Amino acid sequence: MFLLLFAVIISSTFVSLIYFKVKNNFNGDKGTLESESREIHGPKGYPLVGKGLEFIFPDSVETFKKIIDYTQKWDYRIRAYAAWHRFVLVAVPEDIEMIMTDQRFLEKSEDYNAMRDWLQDGLLTVSKKSKWQKRRKILTPAFHFSILEEFVQVMNQQASVLTNILKKHADGDGFDIAHYISLYTMDVICETSMGTKINAQTDVNSEYVKAVVELSSILHWRQHHFLARDNWFWKWTNNKKRHDYLVQKIHSHTDNIIEARRIEKQKNTLNGVPVADDLGIKKRTALLDILLDSTIDGAKLSNEDIREETDNFMFAGHDTTTSAINFLLYNLAKNPEIQQKVYEEIVEVLGSDPSKTFSVNDLSNFKYFELVLKESLRLYSPVPIIGRYLREDVEIRQRFAQLEIKAVTSRILQNFKLELADPNFEPILSAELVLKPVNGIWLKLKPRQNA
């Protein structure tokens, strides 16, 4: 018995949705998931292709709408198939919690295969339980309080760069803030993961940034193209050739940074202890430094092992945090009374000086802001798709990101009051690699008196 779990977080309307896919299994024995799934009803499809014809052309907005409509119509548990893919979709939080908290179900679904050329077997895509557990163990120190404090200083600096850029829009017409947020999170994630500045917010010609953005777009296209999801069809597309070129370019960039950091680390370390530079300043610790110092079963990680995790951290931390910040800013602009309460708490914790740097403790002291952030994440979950294979019967949580979201939102609210560019504006949701507003997040900025 062989099932695929596919979790889709249905934002704003539903809490979440799980999809079990039955593959090469016609076992009707009582008590198995296959037989249980037959008790669940759903939309009828055409012979052989099922509902596949509805998903041949890649329109993520329409795909997302159909998933929501089907889920609502069939009472949050539906059964369907598309060609050779059989699946059950479940929009019940308890079902999702049961699967996602059970370490028996760590094996990723085929939906992650499209990212494996780029991310390979990093923590996000790895399916082997033993490897996942060992990698997670060595990454845990990256989120120790002292390391997070160093990360927050990066967020401080990059948030100040962002607010200085946004000042050109103060008291002006409405504009799409989503692009600026994406560049901010790219700067933060690259400096905290690889220990290198790419200056995405100020260097519009960054080749690395362009490559990551274009590759993400190609992966999104493939994910929603019914035929391109198949490896045989995919290899004949023009996008496959471009994809391979971009993967090689990104890998080379990361490899060069890893090797340079390894040499620098050896040069600046005395008897295993980091030494300060000529000014007495120690270089900030990045995720890359922790990986360079780590061992698994007594052996140092190879450059390829390290690249897997830095690329995974960069990918997972960039798009998801961008999505979370964008929808939080939208919700704050849409609800001015809540925005005011958040601003008042920011002033209470940080003071009225918008240039003051904040610490992990400062960001942890936001109580009301924390509730607002969690409610925004509930309404617009950044990750629309989570997939798992289930090989056993079964009956039918991210401190770094929250610090970054609080850091940049605090800095923005210290400088500006947010308003919707159009009072009736609503984001059009697209279930891409993460949840995105395809029409952007259009806001107006009003400078605050103390900014």
Tab-separated table of C-alpha atoms in Angstrom:
chain	number	residue	atom	x	y	z
A	1	MET	CA	0.000	0.000	0.000
A	2	PHE	CA	1.508	3.232	-1.190
A	3	LEU	CA	-0.053	6.677	-0.733
A	4	LEU	CA	0.957	10.265	-1.310
A	5	LEU	CA	-0.080	12.967	1.115
A	6	PHE	CA	-0.358	16.391	-0.413
A	7	ALA	CA	-1.184	19.250	1.972
A	8	VAL	CA	-2.465	22.493	0.544
A	9	ILE	CA	-2.924	25.400	2.926
A	10	ILE	CA	-6.102	27.094	1.757
A	11	SER	CA	-5.602	30.649	2.911
A	12	SER	CA	-8.213	33.254	3.814
A	13	THR	CA	-11.180	30.915	3.285
A	14	PHE	CA	-10.060	27.582	4.726
A	15	VAL	CA	-7.393	26.573	7.186
A	16	SER	CA	-5.680	23.848	5.188
A	17	LEU	CA	-6.098	20.949	2.821
A	18	ILE	CA	-4.396	17.554	2.605
A	19	TYR	CA	-4.232	15.422	-0.481
A	20	PHE	CA	-3.592	11.680	-0.339
A	21	LYS	CA	-2.607	10.194	-3.668
A	22	VAL	CA	-3.046	6.485	-4.237
A	23	LYS	CA	-0.403	5.119	-6.602
A	24	ASN	CA	-0.248	1.613	-8.079
A	25	ASN	CA	-2.567	0.347	-5.386
A	26	PHE	CA	-5.839	-1.426	-6.040
A	27	ASN	CA	-5.932	-3.138	-2.651
A	28	GLY	CA	-9.493	-3.030	-1.413
A	29	ASP	CA	-8.826	-4.750	1.884
A	30	LYS	CA	-10.969	-3.363	4.632
A	31	GLY	CA	-9.081	-0.984	6.893
A	32	THR	CA	-6.514	0.343	4.403
A	33	LEU	CA	-6.351	3.938	3.266
A	34	GLU	CA	-7.289	2.863	-0.245
A	35	SER	CA	-10.545	1.317	0.892
A	36	GLU	CA	-11.223	4.195	3.276
A	37	SER	CA	-10.689	6.698	0.476
A	38	ARG	CA	-13.487	5.027	-1.483
A	39	GLU	CA	-15.868	6.163	1.221
A	40	ILE	CA	-15.018	9.765	0.325
A	41	HIS	CA	-16.869	11.334	-2.595
A	42	GLY	CA	-15.747	13.935	-5.103
A	43	PRO	CA	-16.104	15.364	-8.616
A	44	LYS	CA	-16.434	12.885	-11.463
A	45	GLY	CA	-13.818	12.954	-14.188
A	46	TYR	CA	-13.504	11.727	-17.760
A	47	PRO	CA	-12.423	8.145	-18.496
A	48	LEU	CA	-8.657	7.634	-18.171
A	49	VAL	CA	-7.770	11.335	-17.743
A	50	GLY	CA	-10.077	12.047	-14.800
A	51	LYS	CA	-9.892	15.753	-13.915
A	52	GLY	CA	-6.523	16.125	-15.666
A	53	LEU	CA	-7.926	18.118	-18.603
A	54	GLU	CA	-8.741	20.963	-16.223
A	55	PHE	CA	-5.061	21.327	-15.327
A	56	ILE	CA	-3.289	21.006	-18.684
A	57	PHE	CA	-2.714	24.743	-19.026
A	58	PRO	CA	-0.692	26.298	-16.176
A	59	ASP	CA	-2.843	28.975	-14.567
A	60	SER	CA	-2.066	28.933	-10.854
A	61	VAL	CA	-4.853	31.391	-10.009
A	62	GLU	CA	-7.543	29.237	-11.618
A	63	THR	CA	-5.994	26.080	-10.170
A	64	PHE	CA	-6.183	27.549	-6.686
A	65	LYS	CA	-9.793	28.664	-7.198
A	66	LYS	CA	-10.787	25.177	-8.374
A	67	ILE	CA	-9.162	23.531	-5.362
A	68	ILE	CA	-11.032	25.893	-3.039
A	69	ASP	CA	-14.330	25.358	-4.886
A	70	TYR	CA	-14.007	21.575	-4.889
A	71	THR	CA	-13.016	21.492	-1.235
A	72	GLN	CA	-15.948	23.654	-0.213
A	73	LYS	CA	-18.468	21.787	-2.355
A	74	TRP	CA	-17.455	18.340	-1.120
A	75	ASP	CA	-17.356	19.177	2.567
A	76	TYR	CA	-13.556	19.437	2.943
A	77	ARG	CA	-12.855	15.791	2.002
A	78	ILE	CA	-12.889	14.864	-1.663
A	79	ARG	CA	-11.639	11.987	-3.802
A	80	ALA	CA	-10.544	12.437	-7.414
A	81	TYR	CA	-7.998	11.402	-10.019
A	82	ALA	CA	-6.107	12.964	-12.931
A	83	ALA	CA	-4.732	10.452	-15.450
A	84	TRP	CA	-2.594	8.011	-13.399
A	85	HIS	CA	-2.736	10.195	-10.265
A	86	ARG	CA	-5.358	9.172	-7.696
A	87	PHE	CA	-5.801	11.386	-4.656
A	88	VAL	CA	-7.924	12.453	-1.733
A	89	LEU	CA	-8.037	16.088	-0.655
A	90	VAL	CA	-8.788	16.862	2.978
A	91	ALA	CA	-9.254	20.336	4.455
A	92	VAL	CA	-9.403	19.303	8.107
A	93	PRO	CA	-6.748	20.748	10.474
A	94	GLU	CA	-6.761	17.675	12.727
A	95	ASP	CA	-5.903	15.409	9.781
A	96	ILE	CA	-3.005	17.625	8.747
A	97	GLU	CA	-1.667	17.814	12.282
A	98	MET	CA	-1.780	14.036	12.557
A	99	ILE	CA	0.386	13.579	9.462
A	100	MET	CA	2.780	16.500	9.828
A	101	THR	CA	3.699	15.679	13.443
A	102	ASP	CA	4.324	11.983	12.799
A	103	GLN	CA	7.966	11.219	11.922
A	104	ARG	CA	6.905	8.080	10.073
A	105	PHE	CA	5.692	10.331	7.283
A	106	LEU	CA	8.786	12.315	6.297
A	107	GLU	CA	9.084	11.047	2.726
A	108	LYS	CA	8.462	13.923	0.324
A	109	SER	CA	6.045	13.624	-2.560
A	110	GLU	CA	6.886	13.822	-6.249
A	111	ASP	CA	5.832	17.481	-6.141
A	112	TYR	CA	9.294	18.200	-4.714
A	113	ASN	CA	11.070	16.439	-7.583
A	114	ALA	CA	11.059	19.549	-9.750
A	115	MET	CA	13.270	21.289	-7.168
A	116	ARG	CA	15.762	18.449	-6.680
A	117	ASP	CA	18.187	19.531	-9.425
A	118	TRP	CA	18.595	22.833	-7.592
A	119	LEU	CA	18.092	21.893	-3.938
A	120	GLN	CA	19.131	18.221	-4.225
A	121	ASP	CA	18.824	16.372	-0.888
A	122	GLY	CA	18.721	19.276	1.540
A	123	LEU	CA	16.452	19.466	4.568
A	124	LEU	CA	13.491	20.721	2.520
A	125	THR	CA	13.568	17.982	-0.116
A	126	VAL	CA	15.269	14.999	1.562
A	127	SER	CA	13.031	11.990	2.141
A	128	LYS	CA	15.341	9.520	3.904
A	129	LYS	CA	14.462	9.711	7.591
A	130	SER	CA	17.985	9.077	8.913
A	131	LYS	CA	19.516	11.782	6.709
A	132	TRP	CA	16.767	14.249	7.568
A	133	GLN	CA	17.298	13.703	11.301
A	134	LYS	CA	21.095	14.085	11.071
A	135	ARG	CA	20.860	17.246	8.966
A	136	ARG	CA	18.272	18.764	11.281
A	137	LYS	CA	20.482	18.029	14.281
A	138	ILE	CA	23.474	19.920	12.842
A	139	LEU	CA	21.289	22.864	11.777
A	140	THR	CA	19.706	23.351	15.211
A	141	PRO	CA	22.651	25.461	16.549
A	142	ALA	CA	21.941	28.027	13.810
A	143	PHE	CA	18.888	29.086	15.813
A	144	HIS	CA	20.613	29.426	19.173
A	145	PHE	CA	19.852	32.751	20.859
A	146	SER	CA	23.379	34.122	20.357
A	147	ILE	CA	23.328	33.303	16.637
A	148	LEU	CA	19.826	34.735	16.221
A	149	GLU	CA	21.081	37.944	17.846
A	150	GLU	CA	23.680	38.237	15.091
A	151	PHE	CA	21.022	37.499	12.464
A	152	VAL	CA	18.791	40.235	13.892
A	153	GLN	CA	21.574	42.777	13.381
A	154	VAL	CA	21.516	41.884	9.678
A	155	MET	CA	17.739	42.386	9.693
A	156	ASN	CA	18.275	45.760	11.386
A	157	GLN	CA	20.643	46.970	8.706
A	158	GLN	CA	18.679	45.664	5.745
A	159	ALA	CA	15.370	46.972	7.125
A	160	SER	CA	16.962	50.439	7.331
A	161	VAL	CA	18.059	50.134	3.704
A	162	LEU	CA	14.487	49.210	2.777
A	163	THR	CA	12.815	52.085	4.628
A	164	ASN	CA	15.251	54.588	3.076
A	165	ILE	CA	14.294	53.269	-0.358
A	166	LEU	CA	10.573	53.418	0.472
A	167	LYS	CA	10.785	57.080	1.465
A	168	LYS	CA	10.566	58.051	-2.199
A	169	HIS	CA	6.981	56.741	-2.154
A	170	ALA	CA	5.935	58.632	1.008
A	171	ASP	CA	2.919	60.874	0.406
A	172	GLY	CA	2.890	59.689	-3.199
A	173	ASP	CA	0.623	57.529	-5.310
A	174	GLY	CA	-0.058	53.909	-4.545
A	175	PHE	CA	2.690	51.446	-5.474
A	176	ASP	CA	3.372	47.715	-5.332
A	177	ILE	CA	5.516	47.020	-2.267
A	178	ALA	CA	5.896	43.283	-2.974
A	179	HIS	CA	9.001	43.690	-5.169
A	180	TYR	CA	10.820	45.713	-2.505
A	181	ILE	CA	10.011	43.146	0.174
A	182	SER	CA	11.360	40.347	-2.020
A	183	LEU	CA	14.704	42.124	-2.428
A	184	TYR	CA	14.894	42.840	1.305
A	185	THR	CA	14.375	39.184	2.237
A	186	MET	CA	16.909	38.143	-0.415
A	187	ASP	CA	19.524	40.400	1.209
A	188	VAL	CA	18.771	39.040	4.677
A	189	ILE	CA	18.708	35.360	3.743
A	190	CYS	CA	21.911	35.491	1.709
A	191	GLU	CA	23.876	37.313	4.411
A	192	THR	CA	22.602	35.098	7.230
A	193	SER	CA	22.956	31.828	5.330
A	194	MET	CA	26.128	32.385	3.305
A	195	GLY	CA	27.728	35.279	5.162
A	196	THR	CA	27.985	37.389	2.029
A	197	LYS	CA	26.298	40.614	0.974
A	198	ILE	CA	24.626	40.590	-2.441
A	199	ASN	CA	23.062	44.060	-2.116
A	200	ALA	CA	19.883	42.985	-3.897
A	201	GLN	CA	18.049	46.134	-2.784
A	202	THR	CA	20.622	48.497	-4.243
A	203	ASP	CA	22.196	46.501	-7.097
A	204	VAL	CA	19.549	46.044	-9.756
A	205	ASN	CA	22.008	44.108	-11.931
A	206	SER	CA	22.799	41.289	-9.467
A	207	GLU	CA	23.211	38.167	-11.630
A	208	TYR	CA	22.583	35.850	-8.701
A	209	VAL	CA	19.275	37.523	-7.851
A	210	LYS	CA	18.176	37.424	-11.489
A	211	ALA	CA	19.045	33.722	-11.722
A	212	VAL	CA	17.121	32.801	-8.547
A	213	VAL	CA	14.044	34.781	-9.628
A	214	GLU	CA	14.029	33.276	-13.131
A	215	LEU	CA	14.599	29.721	-11.890
A	216	SER	CA	11.758	30.065	-9.375
A	217	SER	CA	9.504	31.211	-12.210
A	218	ILE	CA	10.397	28.174	-14.324
A	219	LEU	CA	9.776	25.810	-11.410
A	220	HIS	CA	6.401	27.451	-10.842
A	221	TRP	CA	5.551	26.937	-14.533
A	222	ARG	CA	6.483	23.276	-14.365
A	223	GLN	CA	4.581	22.673	-11.146
A	224	HIS	CA	1.330	23.846	-12.729
A	225	HIS	CA	1.842	22.362	-16.203
A	226	PHE	CA	0.103	18.999	-16.282
A	227	LEU	CA	2.435	17.541	-18.929
A	228	ALA	CA	5.703	19.199	-17.844
A	229	ARG	CA	5.422	17.506	-14.461
A	230	ASP	CA	6.338	14.298	-16.290
A	231	ASN	CA	10.136	13.934	-16.668
A	232	TRP	CA	9.964	12.616	-20.230
A	233	PHE	CA	7.913	15.566	-21.489
A	234	TRP	CA	9.902	18.051	-19.389
A	235	LYS	CA	13.257	17.138	-20.941
A	236	TRP	CA	12.094	18.254	-24.403
A	237	THR	CA	10.961	21.728	-23.354
A	238	ASN	CA	12.928	24.948	-23.837
A	239	ASN	CA	12.407	25.693	-20.172
A	240	LYS	CA	14.397	22.549	-19.269
A	241	LYS	CA	17.492	23.883	-21.065
A	242	ARG	CA	17.193	27.264	-19.396
A	243	HIS	CA	16.522	25.582	-16.062
A	244	ASP	CA	19.735	23.535	-16.289
A	245	TYR	CA	21.778	26.630	-17.146
A	246	LEU	CA	20.383	28.571	-14.182
A	247	VAL	CA	20.892	25.679	-11.747
A	248	GLN	CA	24.535	25.427	-12.812
A	249	LYS	CA	24.951	29.182	-12.426
A	250	ILE	CA	23.456	29.232	-8.913
A	251	HIS	CA	25.446	26.179	-7.826
A	252	SER	CA	28.682	27.753	-9.067
A	253	HIS	CA	27.910	30.936	-7.133
A	254	THR	CA	27.272	28.990	-3.925
A	255	ASP	CA	30.308	26.718	-4.463
A	256	ASN	CA	32.601	29.731	-4.868
A	257	ILE	CA	31.289	31.274	-1.640
A	258	ILE	CA	31.690	27.993	0.273
A	259	GLU	CA	35.271	27.507	-0.869
A	260	ALA	CA	36.213	31.137	-0.191
A	261	ARG	CA	34.604	30.967	3.261
A	262	ARG	CA	36.387	27.698	4.045
A	263	ILE	CA	39.784	29.224	3.165
A	264	GLU	CA	38.995	32.430	5.063
A	265	LYS	CA	37.843	30.451	8.087
A	266	GLN	CA	41.063	28.439	8.173
A	267	LYS	CA	43.107	31.621	7.866
A	268	ASN	CA	41.205	33.457	10.613
A	269	THR	CA	41.056	30.609	13.119
A	270	LEU	CA	43.661	29.923	15.776
A	271	ASN	CA	43.540	26.489	17.411
A	272	GLY	CA	39.890	26.148	16.450
A	273	VAL	CA	38.910	29.538	17.941
A	274	PRO	CA	37.847	32.467	15.671
A	275	VAL	CA	40.134	35.482	15.920
A	276	ALA	CA	39.244	39.153	15.438
A	277	ASP	CA	40.391	41.255	12.518
A	278	ASP	CA	42.828	44.173	12.768
A	279	LEU	CA	40.078	46.321	14.294
A	280	GLY	CA	39.238	43.718	16.915
A	281	ILE	CA	35.928	42.834	15.256
A	282	LYS	CA	34.852	39.217	14.843
A	283	LYS	CA	33.062	38.309	11.636
A	284	ARG	CA	29.381	37.462	12.051
A	285	THR	CA	28.503	33.799	12.184
A	286	ALA	CA	26.461	32.573	9.233
A	287	LEU	CA	24.707	29.266	8.657
A	288	LEU	CA	27.592	28.418	6.339
A	289	ASP	CA	30.096	28.692	9.223
A	290	ILE	CA	28.078	26.237	11.309
A	291	LEU	CA	27.964	23.782	8.405
A	292	LEU	CA	31.707	24.111	7.830
A	293	ASP	CA	32.297	23.184	11.475
A	294	SER	CA	29.801	20.306	11.501
A	295	THR	CA	30.388	16.589	11.228
A	296	ILE	CA	28.082	13.640	10.595
A	297	ASP	CA	29.238	10.265	11.865
A	298	GLY	CA	32.667	11.784	12.496
A	299	ALA	CA	33.150	13.094	8.955
A	300	LYS	CA	33.181	16.722	7.826
A	301	LEU	CA	30.460	17.781	5.423
A	302	SER	CA	31.510	17.977	1.775
A	303	ASN	CA	31.084	21.155	-0.235
A	304	GLU	CA	28.111	19.487	-1.941
A	305	ASP	CA	26.491	18.680	1.422
A	306	ILE	CA	26.969	22.281	2.527
A	307	ARG	CA	25.630	23.659	-0.744
A	308	GLU	CA	22.487	21.547	-0.364
A	309	GLU	CA	21.659	23.101	2.987
A	310	THR	CA	22.612	26.696	2.155
A	311	ASP	CA	20.546	26.543	-1.046
A	312	ASN	CA	17.624	24.982	0.859
A	313	PHE	CA	17.838	27.614	3.594
A	314	MET	CA	17.987	30.384	1.015
A	315	PHE	CA	15.064	29.017	-1.008
A	316	ALA	CA	12.826	28.209	1.961
A	317	GLY	CA	13.643	31.430	3.808
A	318	HIS	CA	13.279	33.858	0.921
A	319	ASP	CA	9.945	33.201	-0.778
A	320	THR	CA	8.039	32.109	2.333
A	321	THR	CA	9.116	35.118	4.400
A	322	THR	CA	8.416	37.453	1.483
A	323	SER	CA	4.893	36.053	1.231
A	324	ALA	CA	4.287	36.367	4.983
A	325	ILE	CA	5.502	39.999	5.119
A	326	ASN	CA	3.520	41.055	2.050
A	327	PHE	CA	0.220	39.714	3.351
A	328	LEU	CA	0.903	41.076	6.842
A	329	LEU	CA	1.424	44.572	5.424
A	330	TYR	CA	-1.752	44.183	3.382
A	331	ASN	CA	-3.756	43.138	6.450
A	332	LEU	CA	-2.353	46.031	8.500
A	333	ALA	CA	-3.212	48.529	5.761
A	334	LYS	CA	-6.700	47.050	5.461
A	335	ASN	CA	-7.295	47.279	9.218
A	336	PRO	CA	-6.015	50.720	10.346
A	337	GLU	CA	-7.236	50.332	13.931
A	338	ILE	CA	-5.191	47.142	14.336
A	339	GLN	CA	-2.220	48.795	12.627
A	340	GLN	CA	-2.422	51.624	15.172
A	341	LYS	CA	-2.375	49.189	18.109
A	342	VAL	CA	0.648	47.404	16.637
A	343	TYR	CA	2.406	50.745	16.128
A	344	GLU	CA	1.693	51.794	19.711
A	345	GLU	CA	3.197	48.545	20.989
A	346	ILE	CA	6.264	49.070	18.788
A	347	VAL	CA	6.762	52.541	20.283
A	348	GLU	CA	6.239	51.143	23.760
A	349	VAL	CA	8.907	48.449	23.257
A	350	LEU	CA	11.403	50.234	20.994
A	351	GLY	CA	10.743	53.889	21.714
A	352	SER	CA	9.880	56.617	19.233
A	353	ASP	CA	13.257	56.763	17.442
A	354	PRO	CA	12.795	54.773	14.181
A	355	SER	CA	16.567	54.500	13.731
A	356	LYS	CA	17.110	52.621	17.005
A	357	THR	CA	18.388	49.084	16.523
A	358	PHE	CA	16.440	46.259	18.079
A	359	SER	CA	17.438	42.948	19.614
A	360	VAL	CA	15.943	39.466	19.797
A	361	ASN	CA	14.584	40.355	23.250
A	362	ASP	CA	12.915	43.488	21.844
A	363	LEU	CA	11.187	41.528	19.083
A	364	SER	CA	10.189	38.818	21.566
A	365	ASN	CA	8.435	41.412	23.764
A	366	PHE	CA	5.793	42.110	21.134
A	367	LYS	CA	2.648	40.441	22.493
A	368	TYR	CA	-0.175	42.007	20.506
A	369	PHE	CA	1.997	42.116	17.379
A	370	GLU	CA	2.615	38.379	17.806
A	371	LEU	CA	-1.131	37.701	17.775
A	372	VAL	CA	-1.614	39.858	14.691
A	373	LEU	CA	1.212	38.082	12.885
A	374	LYS	CA	-0.233	34.651	13.680
A	375	GLU	CA	-3.677	35.718	12.509
A	376	SER	CA	-2.198	36.987	9.235
A	377	LEU	CA	-0.388	33.666	8.778
A	378	ARG	CA	-3.649	31.848	9.426
A	379	LEU	CA	-5.458	33.882	6.799
A	380	TYR	CA	-2.665	33.764	4.204
A	381	SER	CA	-0.399	30.810	4.832
A	382	PRO	CA	2.861	31.250	2.865
A	383	VAL	CA	3.155	27.563	1.918
A	384	PRO	CA	0.201	26.383	-0.200
A	385	ILE	CA	1.497	22.872	-0.903
A	386	ILE	CA	3.055	20.227	1.328
A	387	GLY	CA	3.458	16.703	-0.016
A	388	ARG	CA	4.187	13.374	1.665
A	389	TYR	CA	4.209	9.732	0.613
A	390	LEU	CA	2.466	7.502	3.124
A	391	ARG	CA	3.683	3.910	3.207
A	392	GLU	CA	1.691	3.016	6.306
A	393	ASP	CA	-2.000	3.163	7.115
A	394	VAL	CA	-3.239	6.224	8.923
A	395	GLU	CA	-6.744	7.325	9.860
A	396	ILE	CA	-8.381	9.938	8.331
A	397	ARG	CA	5.563	24.748	13.405
A	398	GLN	CA	9.858	28.956	12.750
A	399	ARG	CA	11.554	31.401	14.898
A	400	PHE	CA	13.996	32.900	12.358
A	401	ALA	CA	11.206	33.870	9.968
A	402	GLN	CA	9.056	35.427	12.702
A	403	LEU	CA	11.988	37.551	13.883
A	404	GLU	CA	12.576	38.770	10.336
A	405	ILE	CA	8.898	39.564	9.802
A	406	LYS	CA	8.708	41.506	13.059
A	407	ALA	CA	11.995	43.282	12.342
A	408	VAL	CA	11.092	44.686	8.944
A	409	THR	CA	7.432	45.375	9.773
A	410	SER	CA	8.467	47.258	12.923
A	411	ARG	CA	10.914	49.390	10.960
A	412	ILE	CA	8.302	50.126	8.274
A	413	LEU	CA	5.605	51.064	10.801
A	414	GLN	CA	8.054	53.257	12.720
A	415	ASN	CA	8.528	55.288	9.547
A	416	PHE	CA	5.190	55.073	7.754
A	417	LYS	CA	1.467	54.689	8.229
A	418	LEU	CA	0.148	52.141	5.724
A	419	GLU	CA	-2.962	52.612	3.613
A	420	LEU	CA	-4.421	50.613	0.757
A	421	ALA	CA	-3.894	52.350	-2.585
A	422	ASP	CA	-7.505	51.435	-3.350
A	423	PRO	CA	-9.898	50.844	-0.408
A	424	ASN	CA	-11.428	47.959	-2.367
A	425	PHE	CA	-8.124	46.292	-3.233
A	426	GLU	CA	-8.002	42.530	-2.683
A	427	PRO	CA	-4.981	40.368	-3.555
A	428	ILE	CA	-5.550	37.704	-6.202
A	429	LEU	CA	-4.117	34.515	-4.742
A	430	SER	CA	-1.820	32.232	-6.680
A	431	ALA	CA	-0.643	28.876	-5.313
A	432	GLU	CA	2.884	28.915	-6.718
A	433	LEU	CA	5.903	27.529	-4.867
A	434	VAL	CA	4.550	29.764	-2.106
A	435	LEU	CA	1.328	31.738	-1.810
A	436	LYS	CA	1.682	34.939	-3.849
A	437	PRO	CA	-0.490	37.945	-4.724
A	438	VAL	CA	-0.323	37.961	-8.534
A	439	ASN	CA	-1.594	41.547	-8.605
A	440	GLY	CA	0.957	42.664	-6.000
A	441	ILE	CA	0.351	44.479	-2.720
A	442	TRP	CA	-0.566	48.069	-3.579
A	443	LEU	CA	-0.172	50.506	-0.706
A	444	LYS	CA	0.194	54.193	0.087
A	445	LEU	CA	2.746	55.383	2.645
A	446	LYS	CA	2.158	58.315	4.984
A	447	PRO	CA	5.326	59.441	6.810
A	448	ARG	CA	5.043	59.534	10.596
A	449	GLN	CA	5.976	62.752	12.377
A	450	ASN	CA	8.869	61.255	14.320
A	451	ALA	CA	10.406	59.565	11.258
